[in-house]
C-alpha positions as a Python dict, from the first residue, in 0.01 Angstrom:
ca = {
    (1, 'X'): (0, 0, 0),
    (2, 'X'): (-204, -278, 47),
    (3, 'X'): (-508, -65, 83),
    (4, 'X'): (-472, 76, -272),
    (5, 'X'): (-352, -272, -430),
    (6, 'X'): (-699, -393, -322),
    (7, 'X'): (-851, -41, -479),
    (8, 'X'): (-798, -188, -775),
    (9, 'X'): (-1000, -479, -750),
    (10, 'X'): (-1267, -234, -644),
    (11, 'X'): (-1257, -77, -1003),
    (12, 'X'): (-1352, -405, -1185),
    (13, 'X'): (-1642, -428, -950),
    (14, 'X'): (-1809, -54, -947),
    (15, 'X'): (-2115, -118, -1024),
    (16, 'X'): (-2198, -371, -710),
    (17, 'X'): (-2015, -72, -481),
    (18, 'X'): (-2272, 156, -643),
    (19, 'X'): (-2538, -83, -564),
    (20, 'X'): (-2405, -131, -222),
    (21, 'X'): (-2405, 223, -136),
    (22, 'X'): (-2788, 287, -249),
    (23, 'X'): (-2867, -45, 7),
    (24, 'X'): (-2668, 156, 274),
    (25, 'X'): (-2827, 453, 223),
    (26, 'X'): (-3205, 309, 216),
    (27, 'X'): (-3094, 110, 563),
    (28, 'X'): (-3009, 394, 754),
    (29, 'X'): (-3340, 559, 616),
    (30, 'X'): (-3533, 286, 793),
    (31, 'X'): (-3348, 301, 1082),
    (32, 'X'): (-3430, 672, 1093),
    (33, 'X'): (-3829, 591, 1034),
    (34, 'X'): (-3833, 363, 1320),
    (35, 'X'): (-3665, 588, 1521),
    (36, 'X'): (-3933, 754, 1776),
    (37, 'X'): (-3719, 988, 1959),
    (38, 'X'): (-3772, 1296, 1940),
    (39, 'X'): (-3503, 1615, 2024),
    (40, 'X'): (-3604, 1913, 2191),
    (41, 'X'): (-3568, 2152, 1835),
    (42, 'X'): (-3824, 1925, 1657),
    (43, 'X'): (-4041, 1594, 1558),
    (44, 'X'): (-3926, 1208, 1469),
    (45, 'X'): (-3861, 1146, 1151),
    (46, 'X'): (-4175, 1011, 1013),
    (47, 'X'): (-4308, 714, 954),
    (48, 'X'): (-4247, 665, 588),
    (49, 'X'): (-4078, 917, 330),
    (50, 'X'): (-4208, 1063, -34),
    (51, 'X'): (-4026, 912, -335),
    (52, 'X'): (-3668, 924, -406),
    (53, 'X'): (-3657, 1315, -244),
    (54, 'X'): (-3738, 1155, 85),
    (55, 'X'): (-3459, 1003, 90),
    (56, 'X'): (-3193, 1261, 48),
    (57, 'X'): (-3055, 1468, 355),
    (58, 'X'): (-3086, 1375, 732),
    (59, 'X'): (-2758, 1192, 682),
    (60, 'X'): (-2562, 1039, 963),
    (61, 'X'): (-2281, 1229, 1129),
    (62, 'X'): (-2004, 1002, 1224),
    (63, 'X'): (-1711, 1008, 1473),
    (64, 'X'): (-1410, 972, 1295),
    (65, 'X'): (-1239, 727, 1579),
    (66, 'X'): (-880, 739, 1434),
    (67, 'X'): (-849, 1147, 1339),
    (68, 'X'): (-1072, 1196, 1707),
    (69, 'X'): (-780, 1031, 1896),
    (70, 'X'): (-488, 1166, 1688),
    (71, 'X'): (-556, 1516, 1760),
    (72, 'X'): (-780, 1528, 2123),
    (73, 'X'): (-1058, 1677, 1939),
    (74, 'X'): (-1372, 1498, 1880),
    (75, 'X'): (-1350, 1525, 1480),
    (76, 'X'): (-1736, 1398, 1298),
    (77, 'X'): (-1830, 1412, 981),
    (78, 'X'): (-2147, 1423, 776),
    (79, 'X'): (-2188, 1114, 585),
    (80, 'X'): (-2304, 1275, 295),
    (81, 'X'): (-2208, 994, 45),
    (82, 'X'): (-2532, 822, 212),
    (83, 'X'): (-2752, 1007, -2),
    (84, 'X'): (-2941, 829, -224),
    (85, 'X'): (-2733, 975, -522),
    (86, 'X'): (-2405, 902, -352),
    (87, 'X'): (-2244, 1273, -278),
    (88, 'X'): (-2361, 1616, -128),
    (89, 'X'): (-2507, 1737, -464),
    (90, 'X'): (-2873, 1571, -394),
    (91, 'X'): (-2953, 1842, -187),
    (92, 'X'): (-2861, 2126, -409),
    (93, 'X'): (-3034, 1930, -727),
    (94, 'X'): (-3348, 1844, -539),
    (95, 'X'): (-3368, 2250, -393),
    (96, 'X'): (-3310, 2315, -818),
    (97, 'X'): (-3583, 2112, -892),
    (98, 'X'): (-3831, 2246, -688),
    (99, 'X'): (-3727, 2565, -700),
    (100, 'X'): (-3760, 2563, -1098),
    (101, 'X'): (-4101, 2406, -1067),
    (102, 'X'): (-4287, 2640, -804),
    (103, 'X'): (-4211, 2944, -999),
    (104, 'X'): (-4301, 2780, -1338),
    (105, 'X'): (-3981, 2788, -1499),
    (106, 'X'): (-3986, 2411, -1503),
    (107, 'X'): (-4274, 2127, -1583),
    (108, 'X'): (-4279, 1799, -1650),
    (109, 'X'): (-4141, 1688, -1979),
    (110, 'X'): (-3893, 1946, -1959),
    (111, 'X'): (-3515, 1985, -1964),
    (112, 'X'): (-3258, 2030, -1728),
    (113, 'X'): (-2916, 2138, -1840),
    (114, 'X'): (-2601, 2194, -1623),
    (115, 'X'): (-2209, 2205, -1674),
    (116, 'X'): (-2026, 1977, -1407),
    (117, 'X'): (-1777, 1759, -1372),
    (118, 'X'): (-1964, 1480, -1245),
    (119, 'X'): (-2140, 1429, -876),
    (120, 'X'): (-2400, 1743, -933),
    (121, 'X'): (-2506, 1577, -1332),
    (122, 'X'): (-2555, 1287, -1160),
    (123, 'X'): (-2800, 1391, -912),
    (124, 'X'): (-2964, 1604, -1151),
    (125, 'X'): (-2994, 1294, -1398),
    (126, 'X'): (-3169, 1100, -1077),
    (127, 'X'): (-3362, 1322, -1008),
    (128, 'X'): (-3520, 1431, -1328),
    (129, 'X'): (-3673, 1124, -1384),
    (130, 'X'): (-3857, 1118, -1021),
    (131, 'X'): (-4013, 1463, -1177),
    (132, 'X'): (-4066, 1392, -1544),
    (133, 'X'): (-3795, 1541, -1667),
    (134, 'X'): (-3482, 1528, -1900),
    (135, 'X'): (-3119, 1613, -1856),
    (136, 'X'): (-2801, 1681, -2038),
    (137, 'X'): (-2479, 1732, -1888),
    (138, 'X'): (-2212, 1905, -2051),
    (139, 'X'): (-1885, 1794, -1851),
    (140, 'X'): (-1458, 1843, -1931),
    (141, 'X'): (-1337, 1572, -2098),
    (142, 'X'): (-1064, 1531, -1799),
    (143, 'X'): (-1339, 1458, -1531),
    (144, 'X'): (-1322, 1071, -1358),
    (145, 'X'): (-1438, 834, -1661),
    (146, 'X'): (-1664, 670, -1414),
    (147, 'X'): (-1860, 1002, -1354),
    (148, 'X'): (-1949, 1001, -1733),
    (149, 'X'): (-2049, 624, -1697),
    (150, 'X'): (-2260, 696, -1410),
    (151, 'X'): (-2482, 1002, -1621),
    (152, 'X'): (-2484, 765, -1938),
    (153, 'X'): (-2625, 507, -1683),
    (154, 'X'): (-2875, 741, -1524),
    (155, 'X'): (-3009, 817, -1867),
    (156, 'X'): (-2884, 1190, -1904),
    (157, 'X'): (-2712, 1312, -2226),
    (158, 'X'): (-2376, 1341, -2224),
    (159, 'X'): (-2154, 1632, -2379),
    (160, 'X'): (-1759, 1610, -2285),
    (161, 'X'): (-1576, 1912, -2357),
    (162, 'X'): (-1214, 2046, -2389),
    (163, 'X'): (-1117, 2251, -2074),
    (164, 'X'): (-1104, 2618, -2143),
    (165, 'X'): (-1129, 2894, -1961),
    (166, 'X'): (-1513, 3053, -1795),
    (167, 'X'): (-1476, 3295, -2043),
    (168, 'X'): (-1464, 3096, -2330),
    (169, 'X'): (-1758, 3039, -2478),
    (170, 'X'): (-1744, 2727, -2561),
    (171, 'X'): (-1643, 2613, -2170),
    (172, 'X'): (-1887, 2314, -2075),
    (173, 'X'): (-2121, 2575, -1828),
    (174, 'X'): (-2132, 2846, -2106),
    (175, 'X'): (-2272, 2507, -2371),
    (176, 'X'): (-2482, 2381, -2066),
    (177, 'X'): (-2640, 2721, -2048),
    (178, 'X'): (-2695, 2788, -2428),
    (179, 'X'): (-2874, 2425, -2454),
    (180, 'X'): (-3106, 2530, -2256),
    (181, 'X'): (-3200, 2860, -2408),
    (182, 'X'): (-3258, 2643, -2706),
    (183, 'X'): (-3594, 2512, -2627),
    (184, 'X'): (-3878, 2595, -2448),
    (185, 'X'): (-3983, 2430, -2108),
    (186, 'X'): (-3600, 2409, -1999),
    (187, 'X'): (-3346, 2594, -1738),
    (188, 'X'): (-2966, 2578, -1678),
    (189, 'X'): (-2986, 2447, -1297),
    (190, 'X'): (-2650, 2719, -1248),
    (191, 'X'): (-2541, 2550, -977),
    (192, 'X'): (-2259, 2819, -914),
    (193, 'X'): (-2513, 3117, -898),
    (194, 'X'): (-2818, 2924, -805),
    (195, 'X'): (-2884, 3042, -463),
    (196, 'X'): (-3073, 2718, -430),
    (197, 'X'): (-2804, 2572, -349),
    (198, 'X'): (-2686, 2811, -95),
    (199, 'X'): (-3066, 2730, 82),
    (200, 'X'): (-3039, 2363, 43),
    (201, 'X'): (-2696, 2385, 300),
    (202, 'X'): (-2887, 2618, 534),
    (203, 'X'): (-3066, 2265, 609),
    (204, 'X'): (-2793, 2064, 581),
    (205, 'X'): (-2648, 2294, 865),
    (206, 'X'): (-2950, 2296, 1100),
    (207, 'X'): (-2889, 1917, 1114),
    (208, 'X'): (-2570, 1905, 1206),
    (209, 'X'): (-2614, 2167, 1462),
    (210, 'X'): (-2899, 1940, 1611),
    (211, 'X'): (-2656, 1633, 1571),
    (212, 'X'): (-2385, 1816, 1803),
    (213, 'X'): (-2654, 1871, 2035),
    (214, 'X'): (-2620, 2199, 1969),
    (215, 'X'): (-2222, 2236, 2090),
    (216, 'X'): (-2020, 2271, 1793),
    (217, 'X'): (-1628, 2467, 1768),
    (218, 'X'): (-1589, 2438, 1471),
    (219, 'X'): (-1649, 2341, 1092),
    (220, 'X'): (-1447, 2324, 788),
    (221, 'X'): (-1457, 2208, 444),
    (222, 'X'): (-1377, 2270, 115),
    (223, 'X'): (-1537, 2515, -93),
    (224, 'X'): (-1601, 2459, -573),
    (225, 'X'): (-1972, 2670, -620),
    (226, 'X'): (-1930, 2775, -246),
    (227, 'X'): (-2317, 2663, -130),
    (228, 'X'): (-2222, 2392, 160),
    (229, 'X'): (-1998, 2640, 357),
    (230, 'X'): (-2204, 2919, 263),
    (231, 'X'): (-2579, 2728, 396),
    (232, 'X'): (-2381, 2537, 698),
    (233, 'X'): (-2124, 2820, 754),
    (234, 'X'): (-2481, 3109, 755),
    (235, 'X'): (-2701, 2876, 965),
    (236, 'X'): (-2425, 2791, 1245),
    (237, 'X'): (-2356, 3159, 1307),
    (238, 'X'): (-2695, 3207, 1321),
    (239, 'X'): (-2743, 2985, 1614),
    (240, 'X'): (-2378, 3039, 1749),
    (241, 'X'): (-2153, 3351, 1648),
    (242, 'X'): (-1830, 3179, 1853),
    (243, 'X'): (-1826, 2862, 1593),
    (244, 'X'): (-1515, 2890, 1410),
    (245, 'X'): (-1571, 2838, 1018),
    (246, 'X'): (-1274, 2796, 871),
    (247, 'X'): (-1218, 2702, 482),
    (248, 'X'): (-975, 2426, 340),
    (249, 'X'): (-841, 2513, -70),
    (250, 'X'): (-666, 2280, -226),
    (251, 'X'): (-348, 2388, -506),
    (252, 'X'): (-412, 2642, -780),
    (253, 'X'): (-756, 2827, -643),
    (254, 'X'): (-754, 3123, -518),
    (255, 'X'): (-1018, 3130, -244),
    (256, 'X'): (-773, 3094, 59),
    (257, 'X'): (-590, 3455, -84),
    (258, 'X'): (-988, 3563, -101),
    (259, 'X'): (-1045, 3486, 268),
    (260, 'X'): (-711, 3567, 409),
    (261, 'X'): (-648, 3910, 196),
    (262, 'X'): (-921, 3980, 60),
    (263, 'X'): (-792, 3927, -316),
    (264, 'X'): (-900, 3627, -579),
    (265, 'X'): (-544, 3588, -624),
    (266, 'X'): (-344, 3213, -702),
    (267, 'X'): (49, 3200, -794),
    (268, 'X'): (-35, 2983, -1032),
    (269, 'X'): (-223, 3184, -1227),
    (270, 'X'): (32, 3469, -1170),
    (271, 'X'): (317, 3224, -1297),
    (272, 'X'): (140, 3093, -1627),
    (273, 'X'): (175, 2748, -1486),
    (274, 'X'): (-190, 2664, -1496),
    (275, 'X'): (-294, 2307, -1611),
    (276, 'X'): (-527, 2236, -1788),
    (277, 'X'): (-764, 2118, -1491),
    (278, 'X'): (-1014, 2420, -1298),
    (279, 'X'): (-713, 2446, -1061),
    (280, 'X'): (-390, 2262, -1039),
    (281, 'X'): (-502, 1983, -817),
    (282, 'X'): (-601, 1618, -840),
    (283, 'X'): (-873, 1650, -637),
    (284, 'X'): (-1213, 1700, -752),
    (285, 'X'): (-1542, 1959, -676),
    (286, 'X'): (-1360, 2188, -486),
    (287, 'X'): (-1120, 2501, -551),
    (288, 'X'): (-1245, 2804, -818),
    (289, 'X'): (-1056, 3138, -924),
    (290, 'X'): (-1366, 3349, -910),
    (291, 'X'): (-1630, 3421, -632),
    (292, 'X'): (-1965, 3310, -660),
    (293, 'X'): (-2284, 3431, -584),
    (294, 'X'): (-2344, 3109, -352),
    (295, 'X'): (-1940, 3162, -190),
    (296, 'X'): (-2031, 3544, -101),
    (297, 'X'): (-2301, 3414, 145),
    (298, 'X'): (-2057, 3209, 355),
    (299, 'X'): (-1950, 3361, 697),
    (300, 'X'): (-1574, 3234, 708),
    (301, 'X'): (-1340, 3343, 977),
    (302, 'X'): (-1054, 3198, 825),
    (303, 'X'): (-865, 2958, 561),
    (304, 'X'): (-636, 2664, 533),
    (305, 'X'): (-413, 2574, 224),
    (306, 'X'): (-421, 2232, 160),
    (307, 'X'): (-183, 1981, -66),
    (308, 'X'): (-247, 1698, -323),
    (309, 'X'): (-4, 1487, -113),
    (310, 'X'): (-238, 1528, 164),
    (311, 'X'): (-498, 1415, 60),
    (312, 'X'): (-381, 1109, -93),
    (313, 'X'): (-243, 1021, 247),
    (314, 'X'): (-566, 1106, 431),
    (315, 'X'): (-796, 958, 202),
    (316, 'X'): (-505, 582, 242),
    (317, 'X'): (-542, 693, 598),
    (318, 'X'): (-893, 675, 670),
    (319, 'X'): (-916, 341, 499),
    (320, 'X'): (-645, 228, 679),
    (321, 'X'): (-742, 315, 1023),
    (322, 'X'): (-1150, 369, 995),
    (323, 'X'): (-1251, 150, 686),
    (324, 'X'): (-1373, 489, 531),
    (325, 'X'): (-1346, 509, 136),
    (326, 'X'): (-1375, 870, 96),
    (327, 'X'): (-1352, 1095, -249),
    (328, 'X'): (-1095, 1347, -270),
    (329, 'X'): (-1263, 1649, -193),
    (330, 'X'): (-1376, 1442, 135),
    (331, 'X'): (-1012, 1340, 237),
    (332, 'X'): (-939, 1761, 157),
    (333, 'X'): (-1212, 1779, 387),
    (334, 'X'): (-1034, 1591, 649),
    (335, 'X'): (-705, 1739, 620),
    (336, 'X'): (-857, 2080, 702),
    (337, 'X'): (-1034, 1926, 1047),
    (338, 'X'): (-673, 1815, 1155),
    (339, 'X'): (-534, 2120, 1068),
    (340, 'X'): (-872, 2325, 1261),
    (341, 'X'): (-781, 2081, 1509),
    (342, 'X'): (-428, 2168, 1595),
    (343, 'X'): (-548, 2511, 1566),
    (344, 'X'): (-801, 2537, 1816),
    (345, 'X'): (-597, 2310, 2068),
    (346, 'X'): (-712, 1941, 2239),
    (347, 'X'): (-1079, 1936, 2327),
    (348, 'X'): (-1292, 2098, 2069),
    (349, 'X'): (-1577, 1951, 1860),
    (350, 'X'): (-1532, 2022, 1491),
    (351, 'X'): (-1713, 1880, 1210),
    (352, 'X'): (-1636, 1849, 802),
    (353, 'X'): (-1830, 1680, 548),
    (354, 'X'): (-1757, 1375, 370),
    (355, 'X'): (-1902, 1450, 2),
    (356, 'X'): (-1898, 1158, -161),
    (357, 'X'): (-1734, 833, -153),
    (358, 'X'): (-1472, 697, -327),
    (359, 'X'): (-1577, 454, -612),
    (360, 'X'): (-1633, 816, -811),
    (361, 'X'): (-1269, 831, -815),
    (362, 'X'): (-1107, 508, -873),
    (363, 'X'): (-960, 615, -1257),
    (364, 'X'): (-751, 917, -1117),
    (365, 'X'): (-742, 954, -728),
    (366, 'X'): (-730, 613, -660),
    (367, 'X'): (-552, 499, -929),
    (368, 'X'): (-154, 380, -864),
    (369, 'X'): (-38, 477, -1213),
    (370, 'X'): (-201, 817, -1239),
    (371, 'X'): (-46, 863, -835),
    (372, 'X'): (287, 753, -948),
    (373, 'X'): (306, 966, -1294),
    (374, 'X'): (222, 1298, -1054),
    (375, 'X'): (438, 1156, -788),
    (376, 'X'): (181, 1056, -544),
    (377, 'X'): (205, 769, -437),
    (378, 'X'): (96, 710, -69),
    (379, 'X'): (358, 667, 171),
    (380, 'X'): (262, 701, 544),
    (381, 'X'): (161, 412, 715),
    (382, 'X'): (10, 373, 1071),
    (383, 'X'): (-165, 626, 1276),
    (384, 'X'): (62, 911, 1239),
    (385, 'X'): (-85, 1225, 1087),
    (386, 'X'): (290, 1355, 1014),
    (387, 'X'): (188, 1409, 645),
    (388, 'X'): (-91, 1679, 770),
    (389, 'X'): (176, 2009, 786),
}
């Protein structure tokens, strides 16, 4: 508990976190630029980078010491919250980006429009100014308060919207995509159907596979528009058929039944019981009732259904034992590589991705009273991984 008491403090000071994080990030960039080795599938890094997209991908991949010993696998992570943007979603806006400007959909002075619930917006909002550009997010009014802060902050528009159902029109992608049919010179980045973003993971997956040296068991993570495990999942088979890509899904989404049976089916759904949240789950960016166009590219041999509980108690456990301050689809994440792990048996390599981290989730995730009204609160203490079942 006294990891979360001092979460607390943490709120009051977001803003130096946030500025802490973008000096992390730009330090390992140098140390990658002075880095002269090279690896047998390709060149150093080079000496300097272009801009602000320079800076986004070739992200660390870390041992996680504590979930490494626990289970006898060696468990490593991508530290995506080292982007320059803070989450996994700079790759997918930058591959937007330019994908919208080479085929002239997109020029400077334009608009970008999207419907998210917060990391994507924000690295859409960064990165329109590097290319001239405006943005306007249209996000549910139930998102993390700080994610709203942060795209007021970066200079995008903000619309907040009452959750509804995709087939409502007036859902915050169907507004996102009808602002942008409003004027010339703009697109709907579409982040869900965007195969960009499917092609921005294919890279994100040739660097891991050259992190593990090429020796990889297996991967697993979480899956919202579908594009990480779908670019990581495509790439690894392509290099290695025997990986074992396995997806995590948290409550109330319906892509475990998808991979499993073969149906987009949830209980929740069946029962009436849905809140009013995406999926019934306190965790953020990841779980969907419908298959994407980005999802139907990943190459999945199997699923794991994960619980709110657990990742509360992974995320308190990885700051407990490792120091790491994780977001909640990242501690999701991590519950899946135990759970991969104990599957597989002692000695495999498997790797996960840490999204973001988790000063985008201090008003809900992180915060004791909204933990304690769902009944939340952590309670393991230790190294004990009894709360993974």
């Amino acid at each position: 508990m006294r990891n979360y008491d001092a979460l607390g403090a943490a709120a009051a000071t977001g803003a130096v976190a946030t500025v802490w994080l973008l000096r992390h990030a730009l330090y390992q960039k140098i140390c990658q630029v002075f880095s002269k080795s090279e690896s047998a599938s390709g060149p150093a890094c080079p000496a300097k980078v272009q801009g602000l997209a320079g800076l986004i991908g070739n992200t660390p991949l870390v041992r996680i010491a504590s979930l490494s010993e626990a289970t006898g696998c060696e468990i490593l992570a991508k530290a995506e919250f080292l982007n320059p943007g803070g989450s996994v979603k700079d790759r997918v806006a930058l591959h937007i980006i330019r994908d919208a400007f080479a085929q002239g959909l997109l020029q400077e002075g334009g608009l970008i429009t999207e419907g998210t619930a917060g990391s994507t917006g924000v690295s859409l909002a960064m990165l329109a100014h590097a290319y001239g550009c405006r943005c306007h997010i249209a996000m549910p009014d139930d998102a993390a308060e700080e994610k709203g802060r942060m795209l007021e902050a970066l200079g995008a528009t903000v619309q907040r919207m009452r959750p509804v159902s995709i087939t409502n029109p007036d859902h915050f992608v169907n507004v996102a995509r009808r602002r942008a049919a409003q004027e010339p010179n703009s697109i709907f980045a579409d982040q869900f159907e965007n195969l960009a973003n499917f092609r921005a993971h294919l890279q994100t997956g040739r660097e891991l596979w050259q992190q593990c040296s090429r020796h990889l068991d297996g991967f697993v993570c979480g899956a919202g528009t579908g594009g990480t495990i779908a670019g990581i999942s495509t790439f690894l088979k392509q290099q290695c058929p025997s990986v074992q890509v396995f997806l995590i899904d948290p409550p109330g989404s319906g892509l475990y039944n998808k991979v499993v049976r073969g149906v987009m089916y949830t209980q929740q759904e069946a029962e009436g019981k849905r809140l009013k949240n995406p999926c019934d789950t306190i965790t953020e960016g990841i779980g969907i009732n419908r298959q994407t166009s980005n999802f139907s590219k990943a190459r999945i041999d199997g699923a794991f259904q994960g619980t709110d509980r657990e990742a509360v108690e992974m995320a308190a456990y990885l700051l407990r034992n490792d120091g790491l301050f994780v977001g909640s689809s990242a501690a999701m994440n991590c519950v899946g590589a135990v759970k991969l792990a104990r599957n597989l048996g002692r000695g495999h390599i498997i790797a996960t991705i840490l999204c973001d981290g988790g000063q985008r989730h201090l008003s809900r995730f992180y915060n004791l009273d909204y933990l304690k009204a769902h009944n939340l609160l952590p309670a393991s203490t230790g190294n004990s991984l009894d709360f993974v079942t």
